[in-house]
């Protein structure tokens, strides 16, 4: 411990005493364990363990039983409370303790192993805890197959390895710089270090020429800056600018993502940027290889080939002992025979064939993604494969390339490691950055250390028993004969001078912004408005105070004197020798208007600006340019008044025409006459005043203006400094002599659908106007029509205005509106009803407050409605139930009804017809619904109809036609609301099914679509499910596959790659054996389904109402 003075009378008790732990030669391992017997019954947000003293410091565990900002995992941290201090008079205020440590979730049974996560941290007085937000998922923690919780108890532990106390400097110790972790960006940091140490790649990034006016927040420049700081910086590099260029926010930075996916996205964006510059495509040059997909017939001379480029290879871990075995599986040839034969072009009979891939060329940089994460179909969950997979330092792939050039021998460059399980983990990377040596480095966020080859390679093979949670996830090899050029050192001269200058300038600006933030408390906001800006304003009050165009807002030191500010402003304005400034302080009145309240004079010269404004508020100033001949101060009996003119024609306008120092004892009429003598006013106003044909109001607030008697004095009317007088011209006068800059801003209020004849009307309009967006319910996420309306408009007036804006053919009586729902961030489930409006009032203000908010809280911030055209007038809905139903003449497939006589009725380009059917309350059945639907669509009455409920692309049930229609609002089947559909379809067999089934018995089975990936666990269905008749005794899987293929109209070559599954509530079984027989097992539709797994051809529709947080990795810029 650092020596400190002994306590004495002369020692100041406020002195800072600093402690830094300094072990002499004692980097020993210390550990402690904590039992939590009541873990399963814990209700508190977090719990701390008892304190353990290690090396003179106090340590304990900090546990979040329900997770810390995560719902799926346990959060565990190590907390250091500082040195054990026995001197209360002179406490140690600053301390630092560097340590490597492990956090342990202990196994309490023979079948499972401890879960261990390891990291390092420098604990200090202002950074007391460190650990893992997702140390273990709750699925594993509470699993019956594991033994982490026994009788409700959990056991945790920590082992601490004390490091050298001198703060570790990665640059000094290794020559390499680390990268700051922004929250959960270890995967990004690891990838950046891999790409950075690839010298040829780094040089090409530096060489990307960016236009001088290109945004500094674009990905190429942000990456150049990161690489420059990694190469030249002394401190760990921050990647906030880079993640910002991705379009990520703080929640993205704290979300663990997939390293392999990020690699592909980042390289794809860089490749696009290089193409735009017509630069050499370094991404393809370094990472692109070529393979050939082939199908070769066995008994005839026919081979089909297709070339394909790849940028990385996905290799199987499970079942492979070495990386060579993984390559063997990748190139394994599949036999197409039996029911899976191949149809060769030009041959009528199906053929036995071999299908596989061959490598034609391998890239200089070979990236191998090891498939550590897979879906366990037995357990129905995603799992991590921790199996051992050995990989060499030198990889010879010459035998794997069809026509080898002899240069397919690779040296291992980097090993990216994932430690943890499928729900929680951490990434770091081992890199051999130099071709000339075999020295390996470990890059773990901020820390870079030297390691030996065994730690970098052998210790990352993985091991299932005992389970080793840290193992290689991605490998990068470089061609051995090109290693020196690929890993060549990048010198300072390799960074273009222009780029270096731009990066240094950016760093300087960033440092200035940091200093500004640090000094922000010394400054205040000063808003300055010139009287000329008032004259260009044609609205309420003197000026819109949020207008950046009319206000000059600046940060100015609070200590600046008023005299200094006045000199600064005078110099900026460039006043001539005959002019001077008159400065008014503005203040906010009790009625929320902002008006001048005091003229600042020479007596305020030495007053700091902070004294002129209210406590912590913005100082607002009004500048008047006046001749020097005018006295600086106004007379005590004078008040500053502002004058506006209002004219209703040709287009209503309210404009400020000037200000005047008015004597309190003068009449308003006299002041108006003085204004016309001293200020340039419209000639129409002069004529109206001379004719005595004006009406005068006081604009006190945006409330209705008050008429005033112009024969009375300012004093009698209570008019003071800052008040506004409005002069209204008669309706017969056309105001055209205002400056063009004012007249150009006129716009017809409310699309001309309301009359604005007087100043009172105009102020009422200004007070109540609101801009509302109307979006098409068929396209809920797209922008719509923006209309200016009044808060007092009725439901009928609102629909009339929308109908007018939509144009010919849209009757307001057939428009229905849906308000905003804050829960789904989309249209509300039910529309505005007449009964609801009659009970609450049908003003637009009330309608906007009908958006659903928890606890009844409402605001008007979401000024959006969704509209739809309906088949009935709104009045017809009284005492009737609306059923939204979708007619699918093809039953959800893509085949024709053939000879069934069913008409093909479509909505636009869709193979469906969505319609509303009205039936009486309480007594109607779904048979009544189908009868009405047939009438509307002209479907022959003899065709039987089946009604099916579909939710989230899953067939829930077939609705009996005798079932009563419930008295609820049916959700629209447009995709605008919840993903729900009430579907009507022909209850007949098409030609294909009729031929196949003959006269035998059959059951209807739903067929679902599942996208490729780990969607089976979450049942992430998509597309249109359909019903397939299946023989009661069962059918061969191969036959089922062919029937489904015909239904969905997919070519055999493509459908061969689609997997088929049988799904029940409790199990998911792959139907791989085409010769096996599959039967339904239950006549109830939905209890057993078939699912085809294939690529989603279109992005999923946005589904409102599903509050599911499952953000995909995406670079948004």
PDB file of C-alpha atoms in Angstrom, residues 627-750:
ATOM      1  CA  UNK A 627     -31.753  57.110 -35.618  1.00  0.00           C
ATOM      2  CA  UNK A 628     -29.200  58.537 -33.196  1.00  0.00           C
ATOM      3  CA  UNK A 629     -31.261  61.692 -33.115  1.00  0.00           C
ATOM      4  CA  UNK A 630     -33.872  59.840 -31.065  1.00  0.00           C
ATOM      5  CA  UNK A 631     -33.251  59.784 -27.359  1.00  0.00           C
ATOM      6  CA  UNK A 632     -32.048  56.493 -25.987  1.00  0.00           C
ATOM      7  CA  UNK A 633     -34.736  56.112 -23.401  1.00  0.00           C
ATOM      8  CA  UNK A 634     -38.487  56.557 -23.895  1.00  0.00           C
ATOM      9  CA  UNK A 635     -40.484  59.050 -21.908  1.00  0.00           C
ATOM     10  CA  UNK A 636     -41.994  57.716 -18.694  1.00  0.00           C
ATOM     11  CA  UNK A 637     -45.518  58.274 -20.024  1.00  0.00           C
ATOM     12  CA  UNK A 638     -44.854  56.347 -23.237  1.00  0.00           C
ATOM     13  CA  UNK A 639     -45.532  52.675 -23.972  1.00  0.00           C
ATOM     14  CA  UNK A 640     -44.312  50.559 -26.882  1.00  0.00           C
ATOM     15  CA  UNK A 641     -47.291  49.251 -28.901  1.00  0.00           C
ATOM     16  CA  UNK A 642     -47.273  46.873 -31.870  1.00  0.00           C
ATOM     17  CA  UNK A 643     -49.791  47.159 -34.698  1.00  0.00           C
ATOM     18  CA  UNK A 644     -51.146  44.474 -37.032  1.00  0.00           C
ATOM     19  CA  UNK A 645     -53.569  44.606 -39.925  1.00  0.00           C
ATOM     20  CA  UNK A 646     -56.109  41.861 -40.738  1.00  0.00           C
ATOM     21  CA  UNK A 647     -57.846  41.474 -44.094  1.00  0.00           C
ATOM     22  CA  UNK A 648     -60.159  38.555 -44.976  1.00  0.00           C
ATOM     23  CA  UNK A 649     -59.719  38.906 -48.742  1.00  0.00           C
ATOM     24  CA  UNK A 650     -58.537  37.762 -51.172  1.00  0.00           C
ATOM     25  CA  UNK A 651     -56.991  35.260 -48.762  1.00  0.00           C
ATOM     26  CA  UNK A 652     -57.171  35.874 -44.995  1.00  0.00           C
ATOM     27  CA  UNK A 653     -53.957  37.421 -43.688  1.00  0.00           C
ATOM     28  CA  UNK A 654     -52.699  38.862 -40.406  1.00  0.00           C
ATOM     29  CA  UNK A 655     -49.505  40.912 -40.693  1.00  0.00           C
ATOM     30  CA  UNK A 656     -47.453  43.119 -38.375  1.00  0.00           C
ATOM     31  CA  UNK A 657     -47.002  46.633 -39.822  1.00  0.00           C
ATOM     32  CA  UNK A 658     -44.808  48.235 -37.146  1.00  0.00           C
ATOM     33  CA  UNK A 659     -44.398  49.516 -33.607  1.00  0.00           C
ATOM     34  CA  UNK A 660     -44.879  52.950 -32.079  1.00  0.00           C
ATOM     35  CA  UNK A 661     -44.038  54.701 -28.829  1.00  0.00           C
ATOM     36  CA  UNK A 662     -47.526  55.808 -27.764  1.00  0.00           C
ATOM     37  CA  UNK A 663     -48.417  58.340 -25.108  1.00  0.00           C
ATOM     38  CA  UNK A 664     -50.578  56.751 -22.436  1.00  0.00           C
ATOM     39  CA  UNK A 665     -52.996  59.662 -22.538  1.00  0.00           C
ATOM     40  CA  UNK A 666     -53.421  59.539 -26.327  1.00  0.00           C
ATOM     41  CA  UNK A 667     -56.387  57.774 -27.891  1.00  0.00           C
ATOM     42  CA  UNK A 668     -55.883  54.638 -29.916  1.00  0.00           C
ATOM     43  CA  UNK A 669     -57.312  56.498 -32.915  1.00  0.00           C
ATOM     44  CA  UNK A 670     -54.622  59.166 -32.565  1.00  0.00           C
ATOM     45  CA  UNK A 671     -51.884  56.508 -32.304  1.00  0.00           C
ATOM     46  CA  UNK A 672     -53.133  54.835 -35.514  1.00  0.00           C
ATOM     47  CA  UNK A 673     -52.992  58.180 -37.308  1.00  0.00           C
ATOM     48  CA  UNK A 674     -49.448  58.741 -35.978  1.00  0.00           C
ATOM     49  CA  UNK A 675     -48.470  55.254 -37.177  1.00  0.00           C
ATOM     50  CA  UNK A 676     -49.595  56.094 -40.725  1.00  0.00           C
ATOM     51  CA  UNK A 677     -47.472  59.256 -40.678  1.00  0.00           C
ATOM     52  CA  UNK A 678     -44.307  57.627 -39.325  1.00  0.00           C
ATOM     53  CA  UNK A 679     -44.385  54.081 -40.795  1.00  0.00           C
ATOM     54  CA  UNK A 680     -44.884  52.682 -44.296  1.00  0.00           C
ATOM     55  CA  UNK A 681     -48.318  51.084 -44.043  1.00  0.00           C
ATOM     56  CA  UNK A 682     -50.550  49.513 -46.761  1.00  0.00           C
ATOM     57  CA  UNK A 683     -52.495  52.077 -48.788  1.00  0.00           C
ATOM     58  CA  UNK A 684     -55.679  50.044 -48.262  1.00  0.00           C
ATOM     59  CA  UNK A 685     -55.327  50.682 -44.516  1.00  0.00           C
ATOM     60  CA  UNK A 686     -54.851  54.435 -45.020  1.00  0.00           C
ATOM     61  CA  UNK A 687     -58.047  54.644 -47.096  1.00  0.00           C
ATOM     62  CA  UNK A 688     -60.042  52.559 -44.617  1.00  0.00           C
ATOM     63  CA  UNK A 689     -58.892  54.717 -41.664  1.00  0.00           C
ATOM     64  CA  UNK A 690     -59.718  57.896 -43.505  1.00  0.00           C
ATOM     65  CA  UNK A 691     -63.182  56.511 -44.250  1.00  0.00           C
ATOM     66  CA  UNK A 692     -63.628  55.430 -40.643  1.00  0.00           C
ATOM     67  CA  UNK A 693     -64.316  51.921 -41.908  1.00  0.00           C
ATOM     68  CA  UNK A 694     -62.154  49.844 -39.539  1.00  0.00           C
ATOM     69  CA  UNK A 695     -62.696  47.622 -36.519  1.00  0.00           C
ATOM     70  CA  UNK A 696     -59.954  47.451 -33.861  1.00  0.00           C
ATOM     71  CA  UNK A 697     -59.122  44.608 -31.468  1.00  0.00           C
ATOM     72  CA  UNK A 698     -56.527  43.884 -28.835  1.00  0.00           C
ATOM     73  CA  UNK A 699     -54.568  40.658 -29.312  1.00  0.00           C
ATOM     74  CA  UNK A 700     -54.059  39.648 -25.732  1.00  0.00           C
ATOM     75  CA  UNK A 701     -53.721  35.858 -26.110  1.00  0.00           C
ATOM     76  CA  UNK A 702     -54.489  33.347 -28.864  1.00  0.00           C
ATOM     77  CA  UNK A 703     -57.981  33.313 -27.332  1.00  0.00           C
ATOM     78  CA  UNK A 704     -60.718  35.247 -29.205  1.00  0.00           C
ATOM     79  CA  UNK A 705     -59.546  38.852 -29.597  1.00  0.00           C
ATOM     80  CA  UNK A 706     -61.302  41.667 -27.714  1.00  0.00           C
ATOM     81  CA  UNK A 707     -62.859  44.650 -29.579  1.00  0.00           C
ATOM     82  CA  UNK A 708     -61.680  48.032 -28.288  1.00  0.00           C
ATOM     83  CA  UNK A 709     -63.039  51.587 -28.531  1.00  0.00           C
ATOM     84  CA  UNK A 710     -60.477  53.644 -30.478  1.00  0.00           C
ATOM     85  CA  UNK A 711     -61.807  56.863 -28.967  1.00  0.00           C
ATOM     86  CA  UNK A 712     -60.461  55.788 -25.579  1.00  0.00           C
ATOM     87  CA  UNK A 713     -56.885  56.313 -24.401  1.00  0.00           C
ATOM     88  CA  UNK A 714     -54.264  53.626 -23.973  1.00  0.00           C
ATOM     89  CA  UNK A 715     -54.390  54.200 -20.243  1.00  0.00           C
ATOM     90  CA  UNK A 716     -58.177  53.799 -20.105  1.00  0.00           C
ATOM     91  CA  UNK A 717     -57.948  50.528 -22.068  1.00  0.00           C
ATOM     92  CA  UNK A 718     -55.096  49.233 -19.893  1.00  0.00           C
ATOM     93  CA  UNK A 719     -52.736  48.957 -22.846  1.00  0.00           C
ATOM     94  CA  UNK A 720     -49.057  48.798 -21.859  1.00  0.00           C
ATOM     95  CA  UNK A 721     -45.658  48.086 -23.341  1.00  0.00           C
ATOM     96  CA  UNK A 722     -45.688  45.025 -25.564  1.00  0.00           C
ATOM     97  CA  UNK A 723     -49.431  44.952 -26.255  1.00  0.00           C
ATOM     98  CA  UNK A 724     -50.678  44.341 -29.786  1.00  0.00           C
ATOM     99  CA  UNK A 725     -53.431  46.261 -31.576  1.00  0.00           C
ATOM    100  CA  UNK A 726     -55.127  44.593 -34.581  1.00  0.00           C
ATOM    101  CA  UNK A 727     -56.838  46.755 -37.228  1.00  0.00           C
ATOM    102  CA  UNK A 728     -59.438  44.873 -39.272  1.00  0.00           C
ATOM    103  CA  UNK A 729     -60.256  45.976 -42.807  1.00  0.00           C
ATOM    104  CA  UNK A 730     -63.801  45.578 -44.130  1.00  0.00           C
ATOM    105  CA  UNK A 731     -64.562  42.420 -46.195  1.00  0.00           C
ATOM    106  CA  UNK A 732     -64.948  44.525 -49.338  1.00  0.00           C
ATOM    107  CA  UNK A 733     -61.287  45.645 -49.239  1.00  0.00           C
ATOM    108  CA  UNK A 734     -58.692  43.507 -51.010  1.00  0.00           C
ATOM    109  CA  UNK A 735     -55.305  43.784 -49.293  1.00  0.00           C
ATOM    110  CA  UNK A 736     -52.640  43.555 -52.016  1.00  0.00           C
ATOM    111  CA  UNK A 737     -50.048  46.240 -51.180  1.00  0.00           C
ATOM    112  CA  UNK A 738     -48.113  44.317 -48.543  1.00  0.00           C
ATOM    113  CA  UNK A 739     -44.555  43.259 -49.451  1.00  0.00           C
ATOM    114  CA  UNK A 740     -44.435  40.201 -51.763  1.00  0.00           C
ATOM    115  CA  UNK A 741     -42.524  38.261 -49.076  1.00  0.00           C
ATOM    116  CA  UNK A 742     -45.623  38.531 -46.862  1.00  0.00           C
ATOM    117  CA  UNK A 743     -48.238  37.912 -49.536  1.00  0.00           C
ATOM    118  CA  UNK A 744     -46.459  34.774 -50.780  1.00  0.00           C
ATOM    119  CA  UNK A 745     -46.945  33.125 -47.386  1.00  0.00           C
ATOM    120  CA  UNK A 746     -50.720  33.297 -47.560  1.00  0.00           C
ATOM    121  CA  UNK A 747     -52.547  29.989 -47.780  1.00  0.00           C
ATOM    122  CA  UNK A 748     -56.230  29.187 -47.906  1.00  0.00           C
ATOM    123  CA  UNK A 749     -57.240  28.030 -44.431  1.00  0.00           C
ATOM    124  CA  UNK A 750     -58.864  24.601 -44.107  1.00  0.00           C
TER     125      UNK A 750
END
